[in-house]
């Protein structure tokens, strides 16, 4: 039998709130999503004015970060043409997002979920995701 | 040009909070989702212990309620075999949910979004959706 | 070699205009779509206030009416549980609509396309589709 | 509550007509589509002789331009291998079009929908989309 730590809704809300605060600070409205250790959505917010196309992307960046236990920025490098995971974006019903903004959530060195952010430049998404993840 | 009122994230959070409170009161953890006037997701929560399969259902009940400007409980009756909308569940890429738990959100007599709830018996989902919608 | 009569964009616009006029007369905003002899979309309109969920349905009612060269109201009867085409709604990537509102377009006794209408009660959709088809 | 301006069907028809006129002038039949502020289709036309495969592309170019509030030509640059949005085409159920021909529709500096054009060379699609958008 395995035991698994996984984010609660209360954890997810804390993560989202920190992400929202950071997005507000940089002046870029975002979609932010949290998935649990099973890769399943726990909570999502779309800030007023955030891109409609980023709903799906934020949720799937979070999914991707937990699906492979790495940041989507790191996956991006390995998913370029000629690299070892080129083509991975077509797997999992196209849910694999290979650009920055998805980060695993960790507690005591173990991954307990992930956060995904979409709504701005890649660097902005990443910065908001990091601020969000730090609030866990 | 048309002018349209649509729920803000602050509105959606109030709706979710009211739904969560009602779900807690009846002792049944739920997935609750809010979409805006365009049918696009604004916010979602999955309460601890709520069904994984209900993530998609809650989001799509909200979508359905806005897509046809009626409650999914009402649509359910018309989507039974022999009724006028039998078969509608296969439309819109299978996003149409034909059972109780999705309700349009109204302000001043106009529909501004919708809430969807999934996680229990149909009557429970409906009761939570009604409590959520009343908080708009 | 076969020769095929098929609706032009000018034909489709005439059909849509007649449908819009009928929908306005009965006071129910509609989605109306026309496909050609190949089942491919020629033109679509969503009247102000028409259901969002009916975009897909109108287009696919038109597709269905041409795909099987019959009205979707007629198909509905044969697609009920226990009838010979029960289950057909799951075919063609769920594009088959088995309720009223899709009608083949005919010229000189040959089918040259189809019109699909969605946005009201089944009887309303059918009436608007008939008015639209008559304008061909 | 947020207030949102969104294109009416009358607006969409004006945009389509301007696009058709431009396509006729350059002698290249096109598919042209308009979505509203919620990213939902308002109207579509396929000119006689236009590519069948462009129906979907025109609609989804319009969707993409609204989903990210930018032209698909601009998105194209950022979606190339090695760029920050490489991989975005796999998101949103493959509805994201990363080549020229989709343009947001603006009124008083706010985005109220988008137009998408497909049927020729990228430069032709873009020119027709620009003529269409200017008619708003």
Coordinates of C-alpha atoms in Angstrom, one line a residue:
Chain A
X1 CA 0.0 0.0 0.0
X2 CA 1.2 3.5 -0.8
X3 CA 0.6 6.7 1.1
X4 CA 0.4 9.9 -0.9
X5 CA 0.4 13.5 0.3
X6 CA -1.8 15.6 -1.9
X7 CA -3.0 19.2 -1.9
X8 CA -6.3 20.0 -0.2
X9 CA -8.7 22.6 -1.5
X10 CA -7.5 24.9 1.3
X11 CA -3.9 24.4 0.0
X12 CA -5.0 25.1 -3.6
X13 CA -6.8 28.3 -2.6
X14 CA -3.7 29.6 -0.8
X15 CA -1.7 28.8 -4.0
X16 CA -4.2 30.6 -6.2
X17 CA -4.3 33.6 -3.9
X18 CA -0.5 34.0 -4.1
X19 CA -0.6 33.6 -7.8
X20 CA -3.4 36.2 -8.1
X21 CA -1.5 38.6 -5.9
X22 CA 1.7 38.3 -8.1
X23 CA -0.3 38.7 -11.3
X24 CA -1.9 41.8 -10.0
X25 CA 1.5 43.2 -9.0
X26 CA 2.9 42.7 -12.5
X27 CA -0.3 44.0 -14.0
X28 CA -1.1 41.0 -16.2
X29 CA -4.4 39.1 -15.6
X30 CA -3.9 35.3 -15.5
X31 CA -5.6 32.0 -15.5
X32 CA -4.3 29.9 -12.6
X33 CA -5.0 26.2 -11.9
X34 CA -4.0 23.7 -9.3
X35 CA -4.1 19.9 -9.7
X36 CA -3.6 17.3 -7.0
X37 CA -1.2 14.4 -6.8
X38 CA -3.5 12.4 -9.1
X39 CA -3.2 15.2 -11.8
X40 CA -6.9 16.1 -11.3
X41 CA -8.1 19.7 -11.1
X42 CA -8.6 21.0 -7.6
X43 CA -9.3 24.7 -8.3
X44 CA -9.1 27.3 -11.1
X45 CA -9.5 31.0 -11.4
X46 CA -9.6 33.3 -14.4
X47 CA -8.9 36.9 -13.4
X48 CA -11.0 39.6 -15.1
X49 CA -9.6 40.3 -18.5
X50 CA -7.4 37.2 -18.8
X51 CA -7.2 35.4 -22.1
X52 CA -10.0 32.9 -22.9
X53 CA -7.6 30.6 -24.6
X54 CA -5.6 30.4 -21.4
X55 CA -8.2 28.5 -19.4
X56 CA -7.4 25.3 -21.0
X57 CA -3.7 26.0 -21.1
X58 CA -3.4 26.8 -17.4
X59 CA -5.2 23.7 -16.4
X60 CA -3.1 21.6 -18.7
X61 CA 0.2 23.2 -17.7
X62 CA -0.7 22.1 -14.2
X63 CA -1.6 18.6 -15.5
X64 CA 1.7 18.4 -17.5
X65 CA 3.8 19.5 -14.5
X66 CA 2.4 16.7 -12.4
X67 CA 2.2 14.2 -15.3
X68 CA 6.0 14.2 -15.7
X69 CA 7.0 15.7 -12.3
X70 CA 8.9 18.6 -13.9
X71 CA 8.3 22.2 -14.8
X72 CA 6.8 22.8 -18.3
X73 CA 9.7 25.2 -18.9
X74 CA 12.1 22.3 -18.5
X75 CA 10.0 20.1 -20.6
X76 CA 9.9 22.7 -23.3
X77 CA 13.7 22.3 -23.9
X78 CA 13.4 18.6 -24.3
X79 CA 10.3 18.8 -26.6
X80 CA 11.9 20.9 -29.3
X81 CA 12.5 19.4 -32.8
X82 CA 15.5 17.0 -32.5
X83 CA 15.3 16.6 -28.8
X84 CA 14.3 13.4 -26.9
X85 CA 10.7 14.3 -26.1
X86 CA 9.9 16.0 -29.4
X87 CA 6.3 14.9 -30.2
X88 CA 5.2 14.5 -26.6
X89 CA 2.7 17.3 -27.1
X90 CA 0.5 15.0 -29.1
X91 CA 0.2 12.5 -26.3
X92 CA -2.4 12.4 -23.5
X93 CA -5.2 13.8 -25.8
X94 CA -3.1 16.9 -26.5
X95 CA -3.1 17.9 -22.8
X96 CA 0.7 18.2 -22.7
X97 CA 1.8 21.8 -22.6
X98 CA 5.4 22.4 -23.5
X99 CA 6.0 26.0 -22.6
X100 CA 6.7 27.8 -19.3
X101 CA 4.1 28.2 -16.6
X102 CA 3.5 24.8 -15.0
X103 CA 5.4 23.9 -11.8
X104 CA 5.1 20.9 -9.5
X105 CA 4.0 21.6 -6.0
X106 CA 6.3 20.0 -3.4
X107 CA 6.1 19.3 0.4
X108 CA 9.0 17.8 2.2
X109 CA 10.7 16.9 -1.0
X110 CA 7.7 15.1 -2.4
X111 CA 5.5 16.2 -5.2
X112 CA 1.9 16.7 -4.0
X113 CA 0.3 18.4 -7.0
X114 CA 1.1 21.2 -9.5
X115 CA 0.2 24.7 -10.5
X116 CA -0.3 26.0 -14.0
X117 CA -0.4 29.7 -15.1
X118 CA -1.3 31.2 -18.5
X119 CA -2.0 34.7 -19.5
X120 CA 1.1 36.6 -20.4
X121 CA 4.6 36.2 -21.7
X122 CA 6.3 33.0 -20.8
X123 CA 8.5 34.7 -18.2
X124 CA 5.4 36.3 -16.6
X125 CA 3.5 33.0 -16.5
X126 CA 6.6 31.4 -14.9
X127 CA 7.0 34.2 -12.3
X128 CA 3.4 33.9 -11.3
X129 CA 3.6 30.1 -11.1
X130 CA 6.7 30.4 -8.9
X131 CA 5.0 32.9 -6.5
X132 CA 2.0 30.6 -6.4
X133 CA 4.0 27.5 -5.7
X134 CA 5.9 29.2 -3.0
X135 CA 2.7 29.7 -1.0
X136 CA 2.1 26.0 -0.5
Chain B
X1 CA -22.8 46.4 -31.2
X2 CA -24.4 44.5 -28.2
X3 CA -23.7 45.2 -24.6
X4 CA -23.6 42.3 -22.2
X5 CA -23.3 41.9 -18.5
X6 CA -21.1 39.1 -17.4
X7 CA -19.9 37.7 -14.1
X8 CA -16.6 38.9 -12.7
X9 CA -14.2 36.6 -10.8
X10 CA -15.4 38.3 -7.6
X11 CA -18.9 37.3 -8.5
X12 CA -17.8 33.8 -9.2
X13 CA -16.0 33.5 -5.9
X14 CA -19.1 34.6 -4.0
X15 CA -21.2 32.0 -5.9
X16 CA -18.6 29.2 -5.2
X17 CA -18.4 30.1 -1.5
X18 CA -22.2 29.9 -1.1
X19 CA -22.2 26.6 -2.9
X20 CA -19.4 25.2 -0.7
X21 CA -21.2 26.3 2.4
X22 CA -24.4 24.5 1.3
X23 CA -22.5 21.4 0.4
X24 CA -20.8 21.4 3.8
X25 CA -24.1 21.8 5.4
X26 CA -25.6 18.7 3.7
X27 CA -22.4 16.8 4.2
X28 CA -21.6 16.1 0.5
X29 CA -18.4 17.3 -1.0
X30 CA -18.9 18.8 -4.5
X31 CA -17.3 20.1 -7.6
X32 CA -18.6 23.6 -8.3
X33 CA -17.9 25.7 -11.4
X34 CA -18.9 29.1 -12.8
X35 CA -18.9 30.2 -16.4
X36 CA -19.4 33.7 -17.8
X37 CA -21.9 35.0 -20.3
X38 CA -19.8 33.6 -23.1
X39 CA -19.9 30.1 -21.6
X40 CA -16.2 30.3 -20.6
X41 CA -15.0 29.0 -17.3
X42 CA -14.4 31.7 -14.6
X43 CA -13.6 29.6 -11.6
X44 CA -13.9 26.0 -10.2
X45 CA -13.4 24.3 -6.9
X46 CA -13.3 20.6 -6.0
X47 CA -14.0 20.1 -2.3
X48 CA -11.9 17.5 -0.5
X49 CA -13.3 14.1 -1.1
X50 CA -15.5 15.1 -4.0
X51 CA -15.7 12.7 -7.0
X52 CA -13.0 13.0 -9.7
X53 CA -15.5 12.3 -12.4
X54 CA -17.4 15.3 -11.3
X55 CA -14.8 17.9 -12.3
X56 CA -15.8 17.7 -16.0
X57 CA -19.5 17.3 -15.1
X58 CA -19.6 20.4 -13.0
X59 CA -17.9 22.5 -15.6
X60 CA -20.1 21.2 -18.4
X61 CA -23.3 21.6 -16.4
X62 CA -22.4 25.3 -16.0
X63 CA -21.6 25.4 -19.8
X64 CA -24.9 23.7 -20.7
X65 CA -27.0 26.0 -18.5
X66 CA -25.6 29.0 -20.3
X67 CA -25.5 27.4 -23.7
X68 CA -29.3 27.0 -23.6
X69 CA -30.3 29.5 -20.9
X70 CA -32.1 27.0 -18.8
X71 CA -31.4 24.6 -15.9
X72 CA -30.0 21.3 -16.7
X73 CA -32.9 19.7 -14.7
X74 CA -35.3 21.3 -17.1
X75 CA -33.3 20.2 -20.1
X76 CA -33.2 16.7 -18.7
X77 CA -37.0 16.3 -19.1
X78 CA -36.8 17.4 -22.8
X79 CA -33.8 15.2 -23.5
X80 CA -35.4 11.9 -22.6
X81 CA -36.2 9.3 -25.3
X82 CA -39.2 10.4 -27.3
X83 CA -38.9 14.1 -26.2
X84 CA -38.1 17.0 -28.4
X85 CA -34.4 17.3 -27.5
X86 CA -33.5 13.7 -27.2
X87 CA -30.0 13.4 -28.7
X88 CA -28.8 16.8 -27.6
X89 CA -26.3 15.3 -25.3
X90 CA -24.2 14.3 -28.3
X91 CA -23.9 17.9 -29.6
X92 CA -21.3 20.4 -28.7
X93 CA -18.5 17.8 -28.5
X94 CA -20.4 15.9 -25.7
X95 CA -20.3 18.9 -23.4
X96 CA -24.1 19.0 -22.9
X97 CA -25.1 17.6 -19.5
X98 CA -28.7 16.5 -19.3
X99 CA -29.2 16.0 -15.6
X100 CA -29.7 18.3 -12.6
X101 CA -27.1 20.7 -11.2
X102 CA -26.6 23.4 -13.8
X103 CA -28.4 26.8 -13.3
X104 CA -28.2 30.1 -15.2
X105 CA -27.0 33.1 -13.2
X106 CA -29.2 36.1 -13.6
X107 CA -28.9 39.8 -12.8
X108 CA -31.8 42.2 -13.4
X109 CA -33.6 39.5 -15.4
X110 CA -30.7 38.9 -17.8
X111 CA -28.4 35.8 -17.9
X112 CA -24.8 36.7 -17.0
X113 CA -23.3 33.3 -16.7
X114 CA -24.1 29.9 -15.0
X115 CA -23.1 27.6 -12.2
X116 CA -22.7 23.9 -12.3
X117 CA -22.5 21.4 -9.4
X118 CA -21.7 17.7 -9.4
X119 CA -20.8 15.4 -6.6
X120 CA -24.0 13.8 -5.1
X121 CA -27.5 12.8 -5.8
X122 CA -29.3 14.9 -8.4
X123 CA -31.3 16.6 -5.7
X124 CA -28.2 17.5 -3.8
X125 CA -26.5 18.9 -6.8
X126 CA -29.5 21.0 -7.6
X127 CA -29.8 22.3 -4.0
X128 CA -26.2 23.3 -3.9
X129 CA -26.5 25.0 -7.3
X130 CA -29.5 26.9 -6.1
X131 CA -27.8 28.1 -3.0
X132 CA -24.8 29.1 -5.1
X133 CA -26.8 30.9 -7.7
X134 CA -28.7 32.8 -5.0
X135 CA -25.5 34.4 -3.8
X136 CA -24.9 36.3 -7.1
Chain C
X1 CA -18.3 11.0 -64.2
X2 CA -21.1 12.5 -62.1
X3 CA -22.6 15.9 -62.2
X4 CA -23.8 17.5 -59.0
X5 CA -26.0 20.5 -58.4
X6 CA -25.0 22.2 -55.2
X7 CA -26.0 25.4 -53.4
X8 CA -23.9 28.5 -54.1
X9 CA -23.2 31.1 -51.4
X10 CA -25.9 33.3 -53.1
X11 CA -28.4 30.5 -52.6
X12 CA -27.3 30.0 -49.0
X13 CA -27.7 33.6 -48.2
X14 CA -31.2 33.6 -49.6
X15 CA -32.1 30.6 -47.5
X16 CA -30.6 32.2 -44.4
X17 CA -32.5 35.4 -45.0
X18 CA -35.8 33.6 -45.3
X19 CA -35.0 31.7 -42.1
X20 CA -34.1 34.9 -40.2
X21 CA -37.3 36.6 -41.4
X22 CA -39.4 33.6 -40.1
X23 CA -37.5 33.5 -36.8
X24 CA -38.0 37.2 -36.3
X25 CA -41.7 36.8 -37.1
X26 CA -42.1 34.1 -34.4
X27 CA -39.9 36.1 -32.0
X28 CA -37.3 33.4 -31.4
X29 CA -33.7 34.1 -32.3
X30 CA -32.1 31.2 -34.1
X31 CA -28.8 29.8 -35.4
X32 CA -29.2 28.9 -39.0
X33 CA -26.7 27.0 -41.2
X34 CA -26.5 25.8 -44.8
X35 CA -24.4 23.0 -46.1
X36 CA -23.8 22.1 -49.7
X37 CA -24.2 18.8 -51.6
X38 CA -20.9 17.6 -50.1
X39 CA -22.2 18.2 -46.5
X40 CA -19.7 21.1 -46.0
X41 CA -20.7 24.4 -44.4
X42 CA -21.5 27.2 -46.8
X43 CA -22.8 29.9 -44.4
X44 CA -24.1 30.3 -40.9
X45 CA -25.7 33.1 -38.8
X46 CA -26.4 33.4 -35.1
X47 CA -29.1 35.9 -34.5
X48 CA -28.6 38.3 -31.5
X49 CA -29.7 36.5 -28.4
X50 CA -29.8 33.0 -29.9
X51 CA -28.4 30.2 -27.7
X52 CA -24.7 29.6 -27.8
X53 CA -25.2 25.8 -27.7
X54 CA -27.2 26.0 -30.9
X55 CA -24.3 27.1 -33.1
X56 CA -23.0 23.5 -33.2
X57 CA -26.5 22.0 -33.4
X58 CA -27.6 24.1 -36.3
X59 CA -24.5 23.3 -38.3
X60 CA -24.8 19.6 -37.5
X61 CA -28.5 19.4 -38.2
X62 CA -27.7 20.7 -41.7
X63 CA -24.9 18.2 -42.0
X64 CA -27.2 15.4 -40.8
X65 CA -30.0 16.2 -43.2
X66 CA -27.6 16.0 -46.1
X67 CA -25.7 13.0 -44.7
X68 CA -28.8 10.9 -44.8
X69 CA -30.9 12.8 -47.2
X70 CA -33.8 13.2 -44.8
X71 CA -35.2 15.6 -42.3
X72 CA -33.8 15.3 -38.8
X73 CA -37.4 15.1 -37.5
X74 CA -37.8 11.9 -39.6
X75 CA -34.5 10.6 -38.4
X76 CA -35.6 11.3 -34.8
X77 CA -38.3 8.7 -35.0
X78 CA -36.0 6.0 -36.3
X79 CA -33.3 6.8 -33.7
X80 CA -35.3 6.2 -30.6
X81 CA -34.5 3.3 -28.3
X82 CA -35.7 0.1 -30.0
X83 CA -35.8 1.6 -33.5
X84 CA -33.6 0.7 -36.4
X85 CA -31.2 3.6 -36.2
X86 CA -30.9 3.8 -32.4
X87 CA -27.3 4.6 -31.7
X88 CA -26.7 6.6 -34.9
X89 CA -26.1 9.7 -32.9
X90 CA -22.7 8.3 -31.8
X91 CA -21.5 8.0 -35.4
X92 CA -19.7 10.6 -37.5
X93 CA -17.9 12.1 -34.5
X94 CA -21.2 12.9 -32.8
X95 CA -22.2 15.2 -35.6
X96 CA -25.6 13.4 -36.1
X97 CA -28.4 15.4 -34.7
X98 CA -31.6 13.4 -34.1
X99 CA -34.1 16.1 -33.4
X100 CA -36.2 18.4 -35.6
X101 CA -34.7 21.4 -37.5
X102 CA -32.6 19.9 -40.3
X103 CA -34.1 19.7 -43.8
X104 CA -32.5 18.8 -47.2
X105 CA -32.6 21.5 -49.8
X106 CA -34.0 20.3 -53.1
X107 CA -33.9 21.6 -56.7
X108 CA -35.7 19.7 -59.5
X109 CA -36.2 16.8 -57.2
X110 CA -32.5 16.4 -56.4
X111 CA -30.9 17.2 -53.1
X112 CA -28.4 20.0 -53.4
X113 CA -27.6 20.7 -49.8
X114 CA -29.4 21.2 -46.4
X115 CA -30.4 23.7 -43.9
X116 CA -30.2 23.4 -40.1
X117 CA -31.9 25.5 -37.5
X118 CA -31.6 25.5 -33.7
X119 CA -32.7 28.0 -31.1
X120 CA -36.2 27.2 -29.9
X121 CA -38.7 24.5 -29.4
X122 CA -38.5 21.6 -31.9
X123 CA -41.6 22.9 -33.7
X124 CA -40.1 26.4 -33.9
X125 CA -36.8 25.1 -35.3
X126 CA -38.7 23.0 -37.9
X127 CA -41.0 25.9 -39.0
X128 CA -38.0 28.2 -39.5
X129 CA -36.1 25.5 -41.4
X130 CA -39.1 24.9 -43.7
X131 CA -39.4 28.7 -44.4
X132 CA -35.7 28.8 -45.1
X133 CA -35.7 25.8 -47.4
X134 CA -38.7 27.2 -49.3
X135 CA -36.6 30.2 -50.3
X136 CA -34.2 28.1 -52.3
Chain D
X1 CA -20.2 42.3 -12.6
X2 CA -18.3 43.2 -15.8
X3 CA -19.7 44.9 -18.8
X4 CA -18.7 43.8 -22.2
X5 CA -19.2 45.2 -25.7
X6 CA -19.6 42.4 -28.3
X7 CA -20.4 42.2 -32.0
X8 CA -24.0 41.9 -33.2
X9 CA -25.0 39.9 -36.2
X10 CA -25.4 43.2 -38.1
X11 CA -21.8 44.0 -37.3
X12 CA -20.6 40.6 -38.3
X13 CA -22.5 40.8 -41.7
X14 CA -20.8 44.1 -42.4
X15 CA -17.4 42.6 -41.6
X16 CA -18.1 39.5 -43.8
X17 CA -19.3 41.7 -46.7
X18 CA -16.1 43.8 -46.6
X19 CA -14.0 40.6 -46.5
X20 CA -15.9 39.2 -49.5
X21 CA -15.4 42.3 -51.5
X22 CA -11.7 42.3 -50.9
X23 CA -11.4 38.6 -51.7
X24 CA -13.3 39.2 -54.9
X25 CA -11.0 42.1 -55.8
X26 CA -7.9 39.9 -55.4
X27 CA -9.6 37.0 -57.1
X28 CA -9.2 34.4 -54.4
X29 CA -12.4 32.9 -52.9
X30 CA -12.3 32.7 -49.1
X31 CA -13.9 31.3 -46.0
X32 CA -14.6 34.2 -43.6
X33 CA -15.8 33.9 -40.0
X34 CA -16.7 36.2 -37.1
X35 CA -16.7 35.4 -33.4
X36 CA -18.0 37.5 -30.6
X37 CA -16.3 38.7 -27.4
X38 CA -16.9 35.2 -25.9
X39 CA -15.2 33.5 -28.8
X40 CA -18.4 32.0 -30.1
X41 CA -19.3 32.0 -33.8
X42 CA -21.6 34.7 -35.0
X43 CA -21.5 34.2 -38.8
X44 CA -19.5 32.4 -41.5
X45 CA -19.5 32.4 -45.3
X46 CA -17.7 30.2 -47.7
X47 CA -17.4 31.9 -51.1
X48 CA -18.0 29.7 -54.2
X49 CA -14.8 27.8 -55.0
X50 CA -13.2 28.3 -51.6
X51 CA -11.3 25.4 -50.0
X52 CA -13.3 23.0 -48.0
X53 CA -10.5 22.6 -45.5
X54 CA -10.6 26.3 -44.8
X55 CA -14.1 26.3 -43.2
X56 CA -12.6 25.0 -39.9
X57 CA -9.5 27.1 -40.3
X58 CA -11.3 30.4 -40.8
X59 CA -13.6 29.7 -37.8
X60 CA -10.6 28.7 -35.6
X61 CA -8.5 31.6 -36.7
X62 CA -11.2 33.9 -35.5
X63 CA -11.4 31.9 -32.3
X64 CA -7.7 32.1 -31.8
X65 CA -7.5 35.9 -32.4
X66 CA -10.1 36.4 -29.6
X67 CA -8.7 33.7 -27.3
X68 CA -5.4 35.5 -27.1
X69 CA -6.4 39.0 -28.2
X70 CA -3.8 39.2 -30.9
X71 CA -3.5 38.5 -34.6
X72 CA -2.7 34.9 -35.6
X73 CA 0.2 36.3 -37.7
X74 CA 1.8 37.7 -34.5
X75 CA 1.1 34.4 -32.6
X76 CA 2.8 32.5 -35.5
X77 CA 6.1 34.1 -34.7
X78 CA 5.9 33.1 -31.0
X79 CA 4.8 29.6 -31.8
X80 CA 7.8 28.6 -33.8
X81 CA 10.2 25.9 -32.5
X82 CA 12.3 27.5 -29.8
X83 CA 9.9 30.4 -29.2
X84 CA 7.9 31.0 -26.0
X85 CA 4.6 29.7 -27.2
X86 CA 5.9 26.7 -29.2
X87 CA 3.3 23.9 -28.6
X88 CA 0.3 26.2 -28.1
X89 CA -1.3 24.8 -31.3
X90 CA -2.0 21.6 -29.3
X91 CA -4.0 23.4 -26.7
X92 CA -7.7 24.2 -26.7
X93 CA -8.6 20.9 -28.5
X94 CA -6.4 21.9 -31.4
X95 CA -8.5 25.0 -32.2
X96 CA -5.4 27.3 -32.0
X97 CA -4.4 28.4 -35.5
X98 CA -0.8 29.7 -35.7
X99 CA -0.7 31.3 -39.1
X100 CA -1.9 34.6 -40.6
X101 CA -5.6 35.4 -41.2
X102 CA -7.1 35.9 -37.7
X103 CA -7.5 39.5 -36.3
X104 CA -9.2 40.8 -33.2
X105 CA -12.1 43.2 -33.8
X106 CA -11.9 46.4 -31.8
X107 CA -14.2 49.2 -30.9
X108 CA -13.0 52.2 -28.9
X109 CA -9.8 50.4 -28.0
X110 CA -11.6 47.3 -26.6
X111 CA -11.8 43.9 -28.3
X112 CA -15.3 42.9 -29.1
X113 CA -14.8 39.8 -31.2
X114 CA -12.5 38.6 -34.0
X115 CA -12.5 37.8 -37.7
X116 CA -10.8 34.8 -39.3
X117 CA -10.0 34.3 -43.0
X118 CA -8.7 31.2 -44.9
X119 CA -8.5 30.3 -48.5
X120 CA -5.3 31.6 -50.0
X121 CA -1.7 32.5 -49.4
X122 CA -1.0 33.8 -45.9
X123 CA -0.6 37.3 -47.2
X124 CA -4.0 37.1 -49.0
X125 CA -5.8 35.8 -45.9
X126 CA -4.3 38.6 -43.9
X127 CA -5.2 41.3 -46.4
X128 CA -8.8 40.1 -46.5
X129 CA -9.0 39.9 -42.7
X130 CA -7.7 43.4 -42.4
X131 CA -10.2 44.7 -45.0
X132 CA -12.9 42.8 -43.1
X133 CA -11.9 44.1 -39.7
X134 CA -11.7 47.7 -40.9
X135 CA -15.4 47.5 -41.7
X136 CA -16.4 47.1 -38.1

